[in-house]
GROMACS .gro file of N, CA and C in nm:
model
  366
    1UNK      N    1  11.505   9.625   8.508
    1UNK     CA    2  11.445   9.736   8.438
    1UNK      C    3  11.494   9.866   8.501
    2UNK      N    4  11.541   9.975   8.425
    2UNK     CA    5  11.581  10.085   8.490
    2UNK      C    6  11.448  10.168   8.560
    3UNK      N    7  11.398  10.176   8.483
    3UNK     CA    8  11.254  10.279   8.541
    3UNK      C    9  11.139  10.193   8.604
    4UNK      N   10  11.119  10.244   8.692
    4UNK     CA   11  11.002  10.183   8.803
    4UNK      C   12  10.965  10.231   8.904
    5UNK      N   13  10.867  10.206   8.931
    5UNK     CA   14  10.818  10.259   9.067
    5UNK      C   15  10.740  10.133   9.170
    6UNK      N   16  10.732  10.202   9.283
    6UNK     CA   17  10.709  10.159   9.402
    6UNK      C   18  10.530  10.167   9.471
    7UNK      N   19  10.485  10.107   9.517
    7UNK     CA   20  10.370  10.172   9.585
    7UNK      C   21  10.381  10.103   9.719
    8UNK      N   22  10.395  10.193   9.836
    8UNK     CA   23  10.437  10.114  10.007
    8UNK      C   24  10.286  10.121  10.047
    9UNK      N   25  10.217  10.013  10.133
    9UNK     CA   26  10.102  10.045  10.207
    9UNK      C   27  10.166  10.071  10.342
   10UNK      N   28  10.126  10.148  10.453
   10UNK     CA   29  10.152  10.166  10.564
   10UNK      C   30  10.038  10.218  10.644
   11UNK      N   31  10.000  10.126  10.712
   11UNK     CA   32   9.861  10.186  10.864
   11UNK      C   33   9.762  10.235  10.729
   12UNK      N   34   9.714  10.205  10.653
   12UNK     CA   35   9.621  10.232  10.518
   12UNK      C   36   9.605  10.344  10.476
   13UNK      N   37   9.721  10.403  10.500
   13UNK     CA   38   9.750  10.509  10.370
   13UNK      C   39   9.869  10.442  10.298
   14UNK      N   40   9.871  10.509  10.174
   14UNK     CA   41   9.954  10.459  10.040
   14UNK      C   42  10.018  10.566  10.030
   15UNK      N   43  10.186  10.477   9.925
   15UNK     CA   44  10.260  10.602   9.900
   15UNK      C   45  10.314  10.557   9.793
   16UNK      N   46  10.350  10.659   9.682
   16UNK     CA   47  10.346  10.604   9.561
   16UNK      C   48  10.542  10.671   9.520
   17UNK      N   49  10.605  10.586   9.498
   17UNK     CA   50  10.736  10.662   9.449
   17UNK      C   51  10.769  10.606   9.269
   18UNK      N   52  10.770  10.722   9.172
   18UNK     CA   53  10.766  10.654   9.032
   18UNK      C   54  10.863  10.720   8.955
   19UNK      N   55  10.929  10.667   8.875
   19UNK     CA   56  11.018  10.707   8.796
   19UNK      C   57  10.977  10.634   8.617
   20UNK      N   58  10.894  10.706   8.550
   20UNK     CA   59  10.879  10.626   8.389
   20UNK      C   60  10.785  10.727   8.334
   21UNK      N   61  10.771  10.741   8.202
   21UNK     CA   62  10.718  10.824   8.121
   21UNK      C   63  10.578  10.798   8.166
   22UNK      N   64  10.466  10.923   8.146
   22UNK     CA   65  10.359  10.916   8.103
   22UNK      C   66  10.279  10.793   8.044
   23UNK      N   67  10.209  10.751   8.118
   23UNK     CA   68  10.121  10.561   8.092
   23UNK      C   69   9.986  10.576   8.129
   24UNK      N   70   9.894  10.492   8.070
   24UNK     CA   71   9.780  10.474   8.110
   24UNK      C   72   9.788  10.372   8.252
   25UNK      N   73   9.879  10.329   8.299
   25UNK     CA   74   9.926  10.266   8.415
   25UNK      C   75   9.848  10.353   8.519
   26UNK      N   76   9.876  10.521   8.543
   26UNK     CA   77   9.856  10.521   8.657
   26UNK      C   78   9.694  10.540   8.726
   27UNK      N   79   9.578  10.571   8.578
   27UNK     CA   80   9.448  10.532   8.625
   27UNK      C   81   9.445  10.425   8.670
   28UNK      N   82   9.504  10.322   8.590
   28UNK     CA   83   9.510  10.203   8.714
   28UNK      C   84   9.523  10.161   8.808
   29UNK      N   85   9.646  10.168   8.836
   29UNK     CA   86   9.675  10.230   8.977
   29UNK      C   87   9.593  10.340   9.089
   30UNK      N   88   9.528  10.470   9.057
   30UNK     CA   89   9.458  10.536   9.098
   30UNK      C   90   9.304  10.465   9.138
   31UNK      N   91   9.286  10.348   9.032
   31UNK     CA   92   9.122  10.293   9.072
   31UNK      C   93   9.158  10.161   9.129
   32UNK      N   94   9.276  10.072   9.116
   32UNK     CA   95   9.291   9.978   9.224
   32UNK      C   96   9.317   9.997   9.332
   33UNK      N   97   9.448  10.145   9.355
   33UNK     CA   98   9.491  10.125   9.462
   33UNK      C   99   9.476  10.273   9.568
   34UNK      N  100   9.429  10.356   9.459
   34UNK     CA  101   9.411  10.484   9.539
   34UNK      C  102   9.307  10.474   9.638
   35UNK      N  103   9.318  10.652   9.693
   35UNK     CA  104   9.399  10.721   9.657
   35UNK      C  105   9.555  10.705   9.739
   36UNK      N  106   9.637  10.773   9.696
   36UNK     CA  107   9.772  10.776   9.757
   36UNK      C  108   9.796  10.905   9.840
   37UNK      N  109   9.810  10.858   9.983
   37UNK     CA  110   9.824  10.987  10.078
   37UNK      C  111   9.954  11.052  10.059
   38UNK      N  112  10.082  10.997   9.963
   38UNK     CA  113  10.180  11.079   9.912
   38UNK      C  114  10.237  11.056   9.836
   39UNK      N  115  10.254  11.101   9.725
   39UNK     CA  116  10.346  11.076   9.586
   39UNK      C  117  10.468  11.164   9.575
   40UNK      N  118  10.528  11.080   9.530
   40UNK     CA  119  10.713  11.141   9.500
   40UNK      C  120  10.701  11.100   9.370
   41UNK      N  121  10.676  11.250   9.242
   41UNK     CA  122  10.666  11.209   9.114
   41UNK      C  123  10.800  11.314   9.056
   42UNK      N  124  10.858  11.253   8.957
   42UNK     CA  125  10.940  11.365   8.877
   42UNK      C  126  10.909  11.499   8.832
   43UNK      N  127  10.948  11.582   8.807
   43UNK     CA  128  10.943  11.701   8.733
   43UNK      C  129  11.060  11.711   8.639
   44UNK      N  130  11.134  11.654   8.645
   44UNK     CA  131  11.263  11.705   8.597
   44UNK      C  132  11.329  11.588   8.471
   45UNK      N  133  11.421  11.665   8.377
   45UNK     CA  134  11.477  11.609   8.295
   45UNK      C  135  11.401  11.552   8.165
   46UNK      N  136  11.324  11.655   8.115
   46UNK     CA  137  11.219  11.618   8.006
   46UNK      C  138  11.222  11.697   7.924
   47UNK      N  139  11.345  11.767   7.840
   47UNK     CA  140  11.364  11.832   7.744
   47UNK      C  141  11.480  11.777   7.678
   48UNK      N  142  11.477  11.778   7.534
   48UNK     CA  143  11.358  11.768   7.433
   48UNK      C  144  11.274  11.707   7.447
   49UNK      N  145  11.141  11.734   7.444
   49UNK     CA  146  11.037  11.609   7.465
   49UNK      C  147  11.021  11.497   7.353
   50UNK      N  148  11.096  11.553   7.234
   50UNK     CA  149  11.097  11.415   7.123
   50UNK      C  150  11.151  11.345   7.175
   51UNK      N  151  11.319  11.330   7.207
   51UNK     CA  152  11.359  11.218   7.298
   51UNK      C  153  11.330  11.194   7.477
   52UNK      N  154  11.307  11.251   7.531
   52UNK     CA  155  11.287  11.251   7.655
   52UNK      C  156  11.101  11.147   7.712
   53UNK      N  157  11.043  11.165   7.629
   53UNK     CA  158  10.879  11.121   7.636
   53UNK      C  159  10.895  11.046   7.696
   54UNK      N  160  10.937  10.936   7.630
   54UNK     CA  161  10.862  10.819   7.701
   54UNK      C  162  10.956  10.756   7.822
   55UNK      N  163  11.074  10.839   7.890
   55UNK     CA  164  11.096  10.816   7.985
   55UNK      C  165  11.123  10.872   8.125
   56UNK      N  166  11.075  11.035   8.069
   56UNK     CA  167  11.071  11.106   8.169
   56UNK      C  168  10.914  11.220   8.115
   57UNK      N  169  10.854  11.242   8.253
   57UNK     CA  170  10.709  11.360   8.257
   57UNK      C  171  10.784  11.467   8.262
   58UNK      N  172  10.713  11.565   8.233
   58UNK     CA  173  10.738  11.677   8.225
   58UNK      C  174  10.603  11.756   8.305
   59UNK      N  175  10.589  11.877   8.356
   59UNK     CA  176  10.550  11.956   8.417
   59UNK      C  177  10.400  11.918   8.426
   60UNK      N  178  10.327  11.953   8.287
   60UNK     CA  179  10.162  11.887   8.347
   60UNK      C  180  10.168  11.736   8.321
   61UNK      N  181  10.272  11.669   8.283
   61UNK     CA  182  10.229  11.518   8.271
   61UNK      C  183  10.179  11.487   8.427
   62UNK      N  184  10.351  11.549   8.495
   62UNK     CA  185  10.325  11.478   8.661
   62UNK      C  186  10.224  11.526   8.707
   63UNK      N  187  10.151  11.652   8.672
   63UNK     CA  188  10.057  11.684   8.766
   63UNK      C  189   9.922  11.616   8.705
   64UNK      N  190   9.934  11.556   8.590
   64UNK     CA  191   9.826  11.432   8.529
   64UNK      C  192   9.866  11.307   8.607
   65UNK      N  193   9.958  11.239   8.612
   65UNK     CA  194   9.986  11.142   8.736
   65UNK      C  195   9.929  11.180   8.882
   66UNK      N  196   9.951  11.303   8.930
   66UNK     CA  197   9.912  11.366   9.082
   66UNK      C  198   9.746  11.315   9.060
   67UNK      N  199   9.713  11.334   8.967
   67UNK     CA  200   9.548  11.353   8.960
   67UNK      C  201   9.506  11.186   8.964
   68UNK      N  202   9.557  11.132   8.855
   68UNK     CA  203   9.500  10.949   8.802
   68UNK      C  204   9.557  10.910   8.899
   69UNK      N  205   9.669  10.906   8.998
   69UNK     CA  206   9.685  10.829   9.137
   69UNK      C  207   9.631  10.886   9.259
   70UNK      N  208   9.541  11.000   9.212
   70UNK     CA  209   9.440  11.065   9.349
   70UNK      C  210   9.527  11.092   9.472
   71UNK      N  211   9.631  11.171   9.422
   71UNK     CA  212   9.729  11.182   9.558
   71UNK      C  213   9.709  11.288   9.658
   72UNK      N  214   9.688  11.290   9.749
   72UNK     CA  215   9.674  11.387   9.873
   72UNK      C  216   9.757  11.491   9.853
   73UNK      N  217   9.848  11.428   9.859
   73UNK     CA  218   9.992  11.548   9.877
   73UNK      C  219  10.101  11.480   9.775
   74UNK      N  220  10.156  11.603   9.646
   74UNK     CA  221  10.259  11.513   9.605
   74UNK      C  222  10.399  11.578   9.634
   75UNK      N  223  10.522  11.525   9.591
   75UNK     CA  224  10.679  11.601   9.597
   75UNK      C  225  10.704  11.598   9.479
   76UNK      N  226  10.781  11.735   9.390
   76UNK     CA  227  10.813  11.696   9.297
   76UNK      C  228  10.956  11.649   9.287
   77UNK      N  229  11.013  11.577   9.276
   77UNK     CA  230  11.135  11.516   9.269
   77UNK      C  231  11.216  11.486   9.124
   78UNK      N  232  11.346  11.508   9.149
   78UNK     CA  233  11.428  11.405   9.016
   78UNK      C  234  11.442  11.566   8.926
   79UNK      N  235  11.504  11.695   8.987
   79UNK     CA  236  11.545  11.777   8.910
   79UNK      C  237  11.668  11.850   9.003
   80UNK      N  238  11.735  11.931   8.909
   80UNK     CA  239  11.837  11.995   8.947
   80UNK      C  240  11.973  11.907   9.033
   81UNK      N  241  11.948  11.766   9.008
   81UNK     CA  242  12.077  11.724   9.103
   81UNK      C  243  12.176  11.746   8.987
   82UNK      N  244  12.184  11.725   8.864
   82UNK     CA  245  12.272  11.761   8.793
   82UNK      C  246  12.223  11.732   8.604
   83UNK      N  247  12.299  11.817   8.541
   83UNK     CA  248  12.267  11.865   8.440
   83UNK      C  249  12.284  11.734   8.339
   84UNK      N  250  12.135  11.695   8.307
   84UNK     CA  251  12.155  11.564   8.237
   84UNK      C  252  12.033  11.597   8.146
   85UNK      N  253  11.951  11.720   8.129
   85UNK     CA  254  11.880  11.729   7.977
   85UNK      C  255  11.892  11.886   7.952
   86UNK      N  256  11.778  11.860   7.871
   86UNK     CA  257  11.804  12.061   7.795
   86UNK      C  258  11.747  12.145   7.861
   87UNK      N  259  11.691  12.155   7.961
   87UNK     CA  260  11.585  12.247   8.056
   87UNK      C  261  11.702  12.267   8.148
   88UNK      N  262  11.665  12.407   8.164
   88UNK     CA  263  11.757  12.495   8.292
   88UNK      C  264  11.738  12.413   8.421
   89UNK      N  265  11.835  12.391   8.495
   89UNK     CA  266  11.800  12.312   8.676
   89UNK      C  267  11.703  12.363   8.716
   90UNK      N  268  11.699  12.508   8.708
   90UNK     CA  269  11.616  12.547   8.813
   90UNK      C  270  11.454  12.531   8.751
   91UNK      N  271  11.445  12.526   8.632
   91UNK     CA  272  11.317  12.558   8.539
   91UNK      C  273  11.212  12.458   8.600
   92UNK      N  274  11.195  12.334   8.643
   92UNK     CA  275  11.098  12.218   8.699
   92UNK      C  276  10.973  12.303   8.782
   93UNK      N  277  11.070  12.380   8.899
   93UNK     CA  278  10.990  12.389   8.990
   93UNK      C  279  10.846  12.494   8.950
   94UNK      N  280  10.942  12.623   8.822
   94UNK     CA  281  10.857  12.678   8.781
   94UNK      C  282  10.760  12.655   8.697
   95UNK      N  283  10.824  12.551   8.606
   95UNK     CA  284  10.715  12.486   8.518
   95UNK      C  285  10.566  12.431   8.551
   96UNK      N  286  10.614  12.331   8.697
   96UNK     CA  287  10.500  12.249   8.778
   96UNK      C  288  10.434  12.381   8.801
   97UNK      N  289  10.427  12.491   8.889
   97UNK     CA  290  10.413  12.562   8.926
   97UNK      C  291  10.283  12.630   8.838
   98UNK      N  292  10.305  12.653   8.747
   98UNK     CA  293  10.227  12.702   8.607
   98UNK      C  294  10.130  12.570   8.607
   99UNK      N  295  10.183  12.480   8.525
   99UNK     CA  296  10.078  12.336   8.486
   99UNK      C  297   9.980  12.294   8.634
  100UNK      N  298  10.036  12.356   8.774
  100UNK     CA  299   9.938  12.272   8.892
  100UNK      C  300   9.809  12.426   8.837
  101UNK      N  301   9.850  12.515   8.824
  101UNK     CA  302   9.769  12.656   8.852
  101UNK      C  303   9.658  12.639   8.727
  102UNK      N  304   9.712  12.546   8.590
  102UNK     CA  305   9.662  12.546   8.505
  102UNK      C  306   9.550  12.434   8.491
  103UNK      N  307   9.570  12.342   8.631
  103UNK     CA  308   9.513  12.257   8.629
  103UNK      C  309   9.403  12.249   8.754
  104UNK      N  310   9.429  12.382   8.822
  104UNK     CA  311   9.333  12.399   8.954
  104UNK      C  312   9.401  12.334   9.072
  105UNK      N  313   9.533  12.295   9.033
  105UNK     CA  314   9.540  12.207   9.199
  105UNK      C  315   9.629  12.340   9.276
  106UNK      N  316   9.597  12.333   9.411
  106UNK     CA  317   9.664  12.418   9.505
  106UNK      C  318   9.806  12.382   9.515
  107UNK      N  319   9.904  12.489   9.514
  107UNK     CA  320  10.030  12.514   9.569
  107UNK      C  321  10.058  12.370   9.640
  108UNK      N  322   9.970  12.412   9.761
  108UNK     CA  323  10.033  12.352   9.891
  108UNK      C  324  10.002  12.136   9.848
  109UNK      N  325   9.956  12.137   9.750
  109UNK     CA  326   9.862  12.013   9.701
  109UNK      C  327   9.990  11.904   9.657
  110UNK      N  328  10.074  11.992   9.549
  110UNK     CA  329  10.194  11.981   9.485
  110UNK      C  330  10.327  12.034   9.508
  111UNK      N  331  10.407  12.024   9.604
  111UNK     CA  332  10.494  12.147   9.597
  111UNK      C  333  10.640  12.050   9.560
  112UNK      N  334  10.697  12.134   9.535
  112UNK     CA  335  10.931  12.142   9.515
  112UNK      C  336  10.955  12.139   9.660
  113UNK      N  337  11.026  12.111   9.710
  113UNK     CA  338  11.113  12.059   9.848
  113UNK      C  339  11.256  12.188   9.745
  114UNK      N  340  11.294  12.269   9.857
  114UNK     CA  341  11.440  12.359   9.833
  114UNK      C  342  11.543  12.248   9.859
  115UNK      N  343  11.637  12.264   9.802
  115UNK     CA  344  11.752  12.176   9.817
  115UNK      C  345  11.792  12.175   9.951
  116UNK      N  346  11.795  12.064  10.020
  116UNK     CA  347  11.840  12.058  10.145
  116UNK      C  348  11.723  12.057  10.222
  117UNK      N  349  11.618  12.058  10.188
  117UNK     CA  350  11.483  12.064  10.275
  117UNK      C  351  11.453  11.926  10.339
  118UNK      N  352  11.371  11.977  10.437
  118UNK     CA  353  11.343  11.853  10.556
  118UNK      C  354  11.200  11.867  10.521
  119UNK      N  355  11.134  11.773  10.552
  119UNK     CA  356  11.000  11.821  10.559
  119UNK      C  357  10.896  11.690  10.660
  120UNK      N  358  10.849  11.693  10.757
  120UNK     CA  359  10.776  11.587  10.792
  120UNK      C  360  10.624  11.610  10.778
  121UNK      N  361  10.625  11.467  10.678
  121UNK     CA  362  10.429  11.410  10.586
  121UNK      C  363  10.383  11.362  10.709
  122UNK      N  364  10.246  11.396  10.774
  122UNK     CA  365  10.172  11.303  10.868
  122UNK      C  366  10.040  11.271  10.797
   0.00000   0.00000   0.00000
């Protein structure tokens, strides 16, 4: 299957890495297995949304995933490595950006990693 995701347990926090459209999957996930102390969800590559839906989120989908997998801290991942839909590279980070604000979650809750960024999760 091309699209899938991962969930690692480690010392009993969870970490969730997903790549697939918008599903009632991830309340599931959120009430079996949450919450998840870090998610690596997409932002990127979801324009047109007629063709793009059902295999890539777009801006408040992921931050509807951030929420139904109860994630501590998420990354948004899976934009700007190279030009493979109709949304500008840079457009993801701003989009999330809007949809987390629209949805009450903090900045620091959800953030974009800069290209080349390091970052260490404890």
């Amino acid at each position: 299957m091309l699209w899938s995701g991962w969930v690692i347990e480690r010392r009993q926090a969870r970490y969730i890495l997903w790549m697939h459209g918008l599903c009632p999957l991830f309340q599931e996930i959120g009430k079996r297995l949450g919450p998840m102390r870090l998610s690596f969800i997409p932002v990127g590559g979801y324009s047109p949304r007629w063709f793009m839906k059902a295999m890539h989120v777009d801006a408040p989908e992921a931050v509807r995933i951030h929420q139904d997998v109860r994630s501590e801290q998420s990354v948004g991942m899976h934009w700007a490595t190279f030009k493979l839909t109709d949304e500008h590279l840079s457009e993801p980070p701003f989009y999330l950006s809007k949809a987390r604000k629209d949805a009450g979650i903090s900045d620091d809750r959800f953030i974009v990693m800069k290209i080349g960024e390091t970052r260490v999760f404890r």
